[in-house]
GROMACS .gro file of C-alpha atoms in nm:
model
  149
    1MET     CA    1  -0.405  -0.258  -0.929
    2SER     CA    2  -0.324   0.086  -1.061
    3LEU     CA    3  -0.241   0.387  -0.849
    4ALA     CA    4  -0.569   0.545  -0.962
    5ASP     CA    5  -0.760   0.238  -0.838
    6ALA     CA    6  -0.577   0.248  -0.504
    7ARG     CA    7  -0.652   0.619  -0.461
    8LEU     CA    8  -1.020   0.562  -0.540
    9ILE     CA    9  -1.043   0.278  -0.289
   10GLY     CA   10  -0.862   0.487  -0.026
   11SER     CA   11  -1.092   0.785  -0.076
   12ARG     CA   12  -1.398   0.560  -0.054
   13LEU     CA   13  -1.268   0.400   0.268
   14ILE     CA   14  -1.213   0.746   0.417
   15ALA     CA   15  -1.560   0.864   0.312
   16ALA     CA   16  -1.732   0.552   0.446
   17TYR     CA   17  -1.538   0.479   0.766
   18GLY     CA   18  -1.297   0.766   0.835
   19ALA     CA   19  -1.323   0.996   1.135
   20ASP     CA   20  -1.305   1.374   1.140
   21ALA     CA   21  -0.957   1.508   1.211
   22PRO     CA   22  -0.933   1.593   1.583
   23ASP     CA   23  -0.737   1.915   1.543
   24PRO     CA   24  -0.929   2.212   1.402
   25ALA     CA   25  -0.596   2.357   1.285
   26PHE     CA   26  -0.624   2.114   0.994
   27GLY     CA   27  -0.937   2.294   0.878
   28GLY     CA   28  -1.293   2.180   0.863
   29GLY     CA   29  -1.399   1.872   0.677
   30LEU     CA   30  -1.068   1.687   0.688
   31ARG     CA   31  -1.119   1.316   0.745
   32MET     CA   32  -0.860   1.059   0.845
   33LEU     CA   33  -0.804   0.712   0.707
   34PRO     CA   34  -0.995   0.460   0.918
   35THR     CA   35  -0.791   0.249   1.156
   36PRO     CA   36  -0.724  -0.115   1.070
   37ARG     CA   37  -0.959  -0.217   1.352
   38VAL     CA   38  -1.246  -0.019   1.200
   39ILE     CA   39  -1.190  -0.175   0.858
   40ALA     CA   40  -1.143  -0.526   1.001
   41ARG     CA   41  -1.487  -0.507   1.168
   42GLN     CA   42  -1.666  -0.458   0.836
   43PRO     CA   43  -1.826  -0.756   0.662
   44ALA     CA   44  -1.681  -0.838   0.319
   45GLU     CA   45  -2.020  -0.785   0.158
   46GLU     CA   46  -2.039  -0.433   0.300
   47LEU     CA   47  -1.693  -0.351   0.161
   48ARG     CA   48  -1.807  -0.480  -0.176
   49ALA     CA   49  -2.124  -0.269  -0.169
   50ARG     CA   50  -1.996   0.055  -0.010
   51ILE     CA   51  -1.644   0.065  -0.148
   52GLY     CA   52  -1.701  -0.115  -0.477
   53LEU     CA   53  -1.446  -0.390  -0.417
   54THR     CA   54  -1.447  -0.726  -0.587
   55GLY     CA   55  -1.480  -1.027  -0.359
   56ALA     CA   56  -1.107  -1.100  -0.382
   57ARG     CA   57  -1.008  -0.740  -0.307
   58ALA     CA   58  -1.248  -0.727  -0.012
   59ARG     CA   59  -1.086  -1.043   0.128
   60THR     CA   60  -0.739  -0.892   0.083
   61VAL     CA   61  -0.835  -0.560   0.245
   62LEU     CA   62  -0.987  -0.747   0.539
   63ALA     CA   63  -0.688  -0.982   0.574
   64VAL     CA   64  -0.439  -0.694   0.582
   65ALA     CA   65  -0.661  -0.485   0.813
   66GLU     CA   66  -0.692  -0.779   1.054
   67LEU     CA   67  -0.315  -0.830   1.046
   68PHE     CA   68  -0.247  -0.466   1.134
   69ALA     CA   69  -0.530  -0.456   1.390
   70ASP     CA   70  -0.381  -0.757   1.568
   71LEU     CA   71  -0.037  -0.591   1.580
   72GLY     CA   72  -0.158  -0.283   1.763
   73ASP     CA   73   0.052   0.030   1.737
   74THR     CA   74   0.246   0.133   1.429
   75GLU     CA   75   0.578   0.045   1.586
   76ASN     CA   76   0.492  -0.320   1.534
   77LEU     CA   77   0.486  -0.333   1.154
   78PRO     CA   78   0.455  -0.679   1.002
   79GLY     CA   79   0.754  -0.844   0.842
   80ARG     CA   80   0.748  -0.981   0.489
   81ALA     CA   81   0.663  -1.336   0.596
   82MET     CA   82   0.370  -1.220   0.806
   83LEU     CA   83   0.243  -0.982   0.539
   84GLY     CA   84   0.294  -1.239   0.263
   85ALA     CA   85   0.079  -1.489   0.452
   86ALA     CA   86  -0.225  -1.258   0.422
   87TYR     CA   87  -0.471  -1.349   0.148
   88GLY     CA   88  -0.401  -1.170  -0.180
   89VAL     CA   89  -0.066  -1.023  -0.080
   90GLY     CA   90   0.219  -1.102  -0.316
   91PRO     CA   91   0.577  -0.989  -0.377
   92TRP     CA   92   0.483  -0.653  -0.531
   93THR     CA   93   0.265  -0.558  -0.233
   94MET     CA   94   0.530  -0.668   0.017
   95ASP     CA   95   0.805  -0.472  -0.159
   96TYR     CA   96   0.585  -0.167  -0.217
   97MET     CA   97   0.477  -0.150   0.148
   98ALA     CA   98   0.832  -0.204   0.273
   99ALA     CA   99   0.963   0.070   0.044
  100ARG     CA  100   0.688   0.319   0.130
  101ALA     CA  101   0.684   0.245   0.503
  102GLY     CA  102   1.061   0.267   0.526
  103THR     CA  103   1.097  -0.077   0.682
  104ASP     CA  104   1.341  -0.203   0.418
  105ALA     CA  105   1.581   0.035   0.247
  106ASP     CA  106   1.651  -0.229  -0.019
  107ALA     CA  107   1.289  -0.311  -0.112
  108PHE     CA  108   1.227  -0.271  -0.484
  109PRO     CA  109   0.893  -0.377  -0.638
  110VAL     CA  110   1.030  -0.501  -0.971
  111GLY     CA  111   0.680  -0.575  -1.100
  112ASP     CA  112   0.569  -0.213  -1.062
  113ALA     CA  113   0.441  -0.086  -1.397
  114VAL     CA  114   0.556   0.273  -1.339
  115LEU     CA  115   0.908   0.167  -1.241
  116ARG     CA  116   0.930  -0.060  -1.546
  117ARG     CA  117   0.811   0.220  -1.776
  118VAL     CA  118   1.053   0.479  -1.634
  119LEU     CA  119   1.347   0.237  -1.647
  120ALA     CA  120   1.262   0.131  -2.003
  121ALA     CA  121   1.253   0.497  -2.109
  122ARG     CA  122   1.607   0.523  -1.971
  123GLY     CA  123   1.724   0.221  -2.170
  124ALA     CA  124   1.705  -0.049  -1.901
  125ALA     CA  125   1.586  -0.375  -2.056
  126ASP     CA  126   1.557  -0.555  -1.722
  127PRO     CA  127   1.458  -0.366  -1.404
  128VAL     CA  128   1.608  -0.636  -1.181
  129VAL     CA  129   1.950  -0.592  -1.343
  130ALA     CA  130   1.922  -0.212  -1.340
  131ALA     CA  131   1.828  -0.207  -0.972
  132GLU     CA  132   2.126  -0.419  -0.866
  133ASP     CA  133   2.353  -0.115  -0.888
  134TRP     CA  134   2.143   0.061  -0.624
  135ARG     CA  135   2.176  -0.202  -0.350
  136PRO     CA  136   2.133  -0.164  -0.053
  137TRP     CA  137   1.926   0.152  -0.116
  138ARG     CA  138   1.683   0.039  -0.387
  139SER     CA  139   1.372   0.171  -0.209
  140TYR     CA  140   1.517   0.523  -0.230
  141ALA     CA  141   1.586   0.470  -0.600
  142ALA     CA  142   1.227   0.354  -0.644
  143SER     CA  143   1.101   0.671  -0.476
  144ARG     CA  144   1.311   0.884  -0.712
  145LEU     CA  145   1.188   0.691  -1.015
  146TRP     CA  146   0.823   0.727  -0.907
  147ALA     CA  147   0.879   1.100  -0.863
  148ALA     CA  148   1.029   1.119  -1.213
  149ALA     CA  149   0.730   0.946  -1.373
   0.00000   0.00000   0.00000
């Protein structure tokens, strides 16, 4: 899935199920991302129709939403094994979420197309080999590379 696809899905989820921001200081019309519980309550067919997801993506969104809804507050983030057990979640998703959420300073989604492109432009033939030099802080390196793209 591309970043553009993810942004489109996110904006559609917000439009369909998001709530208005509670603080008027944010300005009128600002909507928040729906909670995992709100998303988890939606039937897969509704996600397909309202959000434009394929059947597989709807199953993945629901599986991850249910996982987070079951965990409760954001201090109980799922570990890799728990996240990886959700339908449709693979190594890239686990590493990407760990890097972005700050739960693993060494997470590095080697399959990420943008990271591969930026590293190739800098002469790195293999992103796995290039990223070894950045251990144990590869997620920070990934953030810098994404920013440089």
